[in-house]
Structure formats: structure tokens, C-alpha cells
Short mmCIF file of C-alpha atoms in Angstrom, two decimals:
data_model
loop_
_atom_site.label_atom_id
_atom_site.label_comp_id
_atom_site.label_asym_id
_atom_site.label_seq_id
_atom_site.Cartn_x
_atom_site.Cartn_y
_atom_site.Cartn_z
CA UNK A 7 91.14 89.59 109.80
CA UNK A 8 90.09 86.94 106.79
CA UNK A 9 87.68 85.30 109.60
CA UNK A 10 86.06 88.78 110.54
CA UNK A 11 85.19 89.82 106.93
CA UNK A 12 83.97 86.34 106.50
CA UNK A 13 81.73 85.80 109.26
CA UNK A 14 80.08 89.19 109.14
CA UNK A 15 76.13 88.47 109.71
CA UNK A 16 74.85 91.98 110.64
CA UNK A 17 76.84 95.57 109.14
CA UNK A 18 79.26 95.02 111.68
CA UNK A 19 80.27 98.40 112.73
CA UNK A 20 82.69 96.75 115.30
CA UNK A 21 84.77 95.94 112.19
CA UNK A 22 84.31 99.35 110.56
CA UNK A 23 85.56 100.92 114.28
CA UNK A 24 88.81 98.36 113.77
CA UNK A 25 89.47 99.45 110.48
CA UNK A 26 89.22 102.83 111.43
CA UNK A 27 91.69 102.49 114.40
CA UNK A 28 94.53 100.77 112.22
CA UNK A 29 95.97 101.79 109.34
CA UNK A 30 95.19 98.58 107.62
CA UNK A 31 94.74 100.22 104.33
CA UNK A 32 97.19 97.49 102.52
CA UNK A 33 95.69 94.70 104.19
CA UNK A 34 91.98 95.54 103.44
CA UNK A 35 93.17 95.92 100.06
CA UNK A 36 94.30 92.48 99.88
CA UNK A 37 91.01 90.55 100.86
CA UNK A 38 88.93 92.87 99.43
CA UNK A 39 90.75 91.40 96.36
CA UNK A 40 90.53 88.12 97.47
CA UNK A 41 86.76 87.91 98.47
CA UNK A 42 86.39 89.26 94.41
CA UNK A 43 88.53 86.60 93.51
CA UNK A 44 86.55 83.69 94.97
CA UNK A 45 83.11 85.00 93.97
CA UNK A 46 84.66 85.49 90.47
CA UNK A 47 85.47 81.75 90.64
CA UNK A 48 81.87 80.92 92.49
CA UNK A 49 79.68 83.08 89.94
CA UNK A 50 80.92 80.81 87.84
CA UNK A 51 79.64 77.64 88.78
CA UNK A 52 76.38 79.94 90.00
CA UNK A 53 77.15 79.83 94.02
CA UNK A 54 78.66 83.39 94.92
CA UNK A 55 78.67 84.45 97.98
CA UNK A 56 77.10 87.42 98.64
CA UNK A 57 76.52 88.82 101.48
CA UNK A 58 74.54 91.91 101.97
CA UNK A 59 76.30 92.70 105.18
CA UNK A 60 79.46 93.55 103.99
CA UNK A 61 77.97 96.11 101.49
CA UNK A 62 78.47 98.95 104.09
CA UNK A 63 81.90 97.57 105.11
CA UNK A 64 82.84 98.07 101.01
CA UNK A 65 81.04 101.64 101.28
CA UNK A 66 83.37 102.33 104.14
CA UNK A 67 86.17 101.53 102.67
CA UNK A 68 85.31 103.92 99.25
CA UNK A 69 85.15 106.83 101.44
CA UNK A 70 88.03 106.21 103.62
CA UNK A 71 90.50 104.33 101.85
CA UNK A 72 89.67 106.45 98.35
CA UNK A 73 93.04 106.36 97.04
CA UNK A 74 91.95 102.57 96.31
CA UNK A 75 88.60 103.20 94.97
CA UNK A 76 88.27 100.92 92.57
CA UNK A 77 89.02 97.72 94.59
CA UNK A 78 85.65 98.93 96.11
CA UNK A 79 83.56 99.82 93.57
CA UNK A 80 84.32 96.29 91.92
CA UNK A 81 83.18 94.76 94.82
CA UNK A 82 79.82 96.59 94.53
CA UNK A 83 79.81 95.80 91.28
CA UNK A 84 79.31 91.90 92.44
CA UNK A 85 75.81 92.77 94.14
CA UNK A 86 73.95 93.56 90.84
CA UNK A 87 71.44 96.16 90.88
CA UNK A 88 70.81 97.52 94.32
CA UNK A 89 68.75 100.63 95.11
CA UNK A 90 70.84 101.14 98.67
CA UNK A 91 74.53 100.62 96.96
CA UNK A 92 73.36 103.52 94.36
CA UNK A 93 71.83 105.86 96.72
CA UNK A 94 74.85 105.86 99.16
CA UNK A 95 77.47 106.22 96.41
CA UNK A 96 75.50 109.31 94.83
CA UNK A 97 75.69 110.40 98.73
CA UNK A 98 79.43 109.92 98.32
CA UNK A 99 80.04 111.91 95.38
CA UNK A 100 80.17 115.24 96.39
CA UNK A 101 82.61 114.17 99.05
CA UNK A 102 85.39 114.12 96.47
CA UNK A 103 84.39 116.85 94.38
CA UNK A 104 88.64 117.26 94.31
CA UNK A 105 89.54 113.89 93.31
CA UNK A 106 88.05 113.24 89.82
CA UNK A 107 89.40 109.77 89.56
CA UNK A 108 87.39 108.53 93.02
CA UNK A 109 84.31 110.69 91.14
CA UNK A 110 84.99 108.10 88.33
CA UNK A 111 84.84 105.05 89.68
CA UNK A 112 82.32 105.84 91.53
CA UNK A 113 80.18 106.90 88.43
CA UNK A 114 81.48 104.05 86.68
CA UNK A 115 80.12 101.62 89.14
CA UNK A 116 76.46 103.63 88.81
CA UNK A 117 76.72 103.26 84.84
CA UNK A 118 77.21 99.51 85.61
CA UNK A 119 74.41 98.00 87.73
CA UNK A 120 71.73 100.46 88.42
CA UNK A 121 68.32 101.83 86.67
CA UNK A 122 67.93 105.59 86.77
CA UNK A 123 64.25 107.67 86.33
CA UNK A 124 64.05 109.67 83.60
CA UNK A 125 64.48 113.06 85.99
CA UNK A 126 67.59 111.22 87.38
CA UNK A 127 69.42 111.37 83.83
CA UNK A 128 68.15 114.86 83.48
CA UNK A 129 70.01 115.72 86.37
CA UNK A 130 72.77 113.86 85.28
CA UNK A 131 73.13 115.05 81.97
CA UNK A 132 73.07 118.62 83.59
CA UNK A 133 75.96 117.62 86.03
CA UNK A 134 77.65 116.43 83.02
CA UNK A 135 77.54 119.85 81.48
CA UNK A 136 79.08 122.45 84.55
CA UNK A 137 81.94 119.68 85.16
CA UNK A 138 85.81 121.15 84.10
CA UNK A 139 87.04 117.52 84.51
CA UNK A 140 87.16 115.42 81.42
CA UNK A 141 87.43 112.19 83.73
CA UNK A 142 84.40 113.13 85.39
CA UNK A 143 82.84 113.70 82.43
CA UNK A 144 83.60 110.54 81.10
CA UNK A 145 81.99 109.03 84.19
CA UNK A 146 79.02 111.07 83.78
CA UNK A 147 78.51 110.30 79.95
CA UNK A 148 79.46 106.30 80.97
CA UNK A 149 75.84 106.76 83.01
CA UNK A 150 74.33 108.07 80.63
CA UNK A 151 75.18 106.27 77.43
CA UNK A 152 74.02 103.12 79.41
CA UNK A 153 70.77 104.48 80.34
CA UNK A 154 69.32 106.76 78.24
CA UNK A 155 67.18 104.91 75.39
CA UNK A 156 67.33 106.56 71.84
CA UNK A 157 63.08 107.14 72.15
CA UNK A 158 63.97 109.17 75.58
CA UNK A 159 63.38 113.05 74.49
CA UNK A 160 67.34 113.10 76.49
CA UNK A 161 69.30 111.10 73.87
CA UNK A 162 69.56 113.72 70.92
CA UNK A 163 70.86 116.37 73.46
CA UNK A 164 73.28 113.84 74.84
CA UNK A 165 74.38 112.65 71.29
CA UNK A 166 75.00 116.45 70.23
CA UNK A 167 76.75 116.95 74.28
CA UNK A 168 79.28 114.04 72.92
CA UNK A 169 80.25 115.04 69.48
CA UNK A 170 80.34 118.44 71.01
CA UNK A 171 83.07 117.11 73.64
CA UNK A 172 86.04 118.78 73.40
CA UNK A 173 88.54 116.25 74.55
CA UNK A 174 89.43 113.59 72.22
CA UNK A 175 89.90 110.47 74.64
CA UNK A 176 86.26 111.06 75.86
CA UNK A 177 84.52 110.32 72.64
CA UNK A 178 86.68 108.06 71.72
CA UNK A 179 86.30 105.80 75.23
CA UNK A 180 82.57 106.21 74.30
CA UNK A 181 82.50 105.34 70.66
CA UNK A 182 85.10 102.51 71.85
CA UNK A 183 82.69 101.11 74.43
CA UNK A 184 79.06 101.74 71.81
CA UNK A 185 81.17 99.65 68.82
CA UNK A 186 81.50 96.16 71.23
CA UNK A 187 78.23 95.35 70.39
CA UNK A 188 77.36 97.17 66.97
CA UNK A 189 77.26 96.06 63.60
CA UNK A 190 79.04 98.18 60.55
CA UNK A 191 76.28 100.59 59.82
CA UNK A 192 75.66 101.05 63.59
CA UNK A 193 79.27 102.06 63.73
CA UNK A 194 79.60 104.56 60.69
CA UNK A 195 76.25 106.27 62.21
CA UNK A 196 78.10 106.27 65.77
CA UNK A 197 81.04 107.64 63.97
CA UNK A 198 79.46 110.19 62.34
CA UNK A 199 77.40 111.64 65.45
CA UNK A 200 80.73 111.61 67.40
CA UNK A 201 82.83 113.07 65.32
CA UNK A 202 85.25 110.59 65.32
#
């Protein structure tokens, strides 16, 4: 099975048929994990090896083995920016409009790697809004707290949208992830628009 993922040259959809004949859910787990493993160890000596082809073969496995999401979504993550990986997992998210932690990681992986147009974030930031989920929230605002620039007209509405947030974890995952890469005064200002 190592040898088919490996040698993929085209989107193979003979392996995507496979996968969908077997329940193979464990073992796709397992070099999914390893092919992130060795490009972990490649990136760093500036040699990954990433091929294109098995983009759709990750997207696959999203949708249909969603209970493991996030092996997926990291392997995505390894591409970079890519204008095809973000348009097929916005396609993907209403699909699991019932499981808010797939919804995550999905979002998480668009906060990650991608650029977004201003009317994008709008949209976004309206999604944001009319969700009941805090986790998908959380996703949302991850998207948006990476993209929108504090000149965008968006980014006071957004600030007031998170100190307005009624569940505790969210703002503080957000303030959590702003303070990284802030200084002191950055931090009491954070603090003080998030109410935490």
C-alpha cells in the first residue's frame, strides 16, 4: 500500500476506488502519518517531497475517513498556499455541518495557508455570527484573526465580535494564539479588547 501512495504520478482514482472498497481506515491513517513524518524530516534539510498528486487522495480521505480529520488537514497543511486545496475544503464544509470538530480542522487548515479577498472574510465573519457551535466558531475567528489586517474596515467589527464572545475558551485560544508574537503593550491592548 506504502508503494501505491508513493508512486502516485497522476490523481490516481484507482487508489481512491481501493480505498473505498476496504475498510482501510487504520492503515491509511498510518502512512498518512508517515509520509508527514518524512517530509517533516525532508523540509528540513529543504528537499520535501511534495507531490501534487496525492492532494486529492488527502481530500478523499477528509471526507470519508472524517473521524480522522486532522491527520488530513496536516497533510494539506505541507502544500503551502494552494488556491485548489482551499476551494475544495470550503466545498467540504457544509458536508459536516453536524460534526463541528471536522468543521474545525477544516477551518483551521484555511486559517493556516491560504489568502482570502476582502468579500471572502466578509462572508466569513457573517458565517461566524449565525454559528451555535463555539468550536466552529473558534475555527471561523482562527480565519479571520489571521487574515483580516487592522486597516481592513472588517477588523473593529471582528475585535468587538470577540470580546463580545460568550464562551470563555474562545477568547482565550485567541488572545493565547495573538500574545506568541506580541510585545507587553500589544498584550494589555489585546487584553483589554478581549475582555480577558
Amino acid at each position: 500500500m506504502l508503494q501505491k501512495f508513493a508512486a502516485v504520478s497522476e490523481p490516481d482514482f484507482e487508489i481512491i476506488e481501493f480505498l473505498k472498497e476496504k475498510d482501510l481506515s487504520s492503515d491509511v491513517i498510518h502512512y498518512t502519518y508517515l509520509w508527514r513524518s518524512a517530509n517533516a524530516i525532508l523540509k528540513q534539510i529543504d528537499q520535501p517531497i511534495l507531490n501534487k498528486k496525492l492532494i486529492d487522495i488527502w481530500l478523499f480521505c477528509v471526507e470519508h475517513f472524517f473521524w480522522k480529520a486532522n491527520h488530513f488537514c496536516w497533510n494539506l497543511n505541507q502544500y503551502g498556499p494552494n488556491e485548489y486545496i482551499k476551494n475544495q475544503l470550503q466545498q467540504l464544509l457544509p458536508k459536516f455541518i453536524d460534526f463541528e470538530w471536522v468543521q474545525y480542522q477544516i477551518l483551521s487548515n484555511l486559517a493556516s495557508n491560504n489568502q482570502f479577498s476582502k468579500s471572502e472574510l466578509k462572508t466569513f465573519f457573517r458565517t461566524v455570527k449565525e454559528q451555535s457551535s463555539s468550536f466552529v466558531r473558534l475555527g471561523y475567528y482562527l480565519v479571520l484573526v489571521q487574515h483580516v489586517q487592522p486597516q481592513h474596515q472588517l477588523f473593529t467589527a471582528l475585535r468587538q465580535a470577540i470580546k463580545n464572545e460568550q464562551e470563555p475558551y474562545v477568547r482565550e485560544y485567541i488572545f493565547n494564539l495573538l500574545s506568541r508574537s506580541l510585545t507587553n503593550k500589544d498584550i494589555e491592548e489585546i487584553q483589554f479588547w478581549f475582555g480577558v
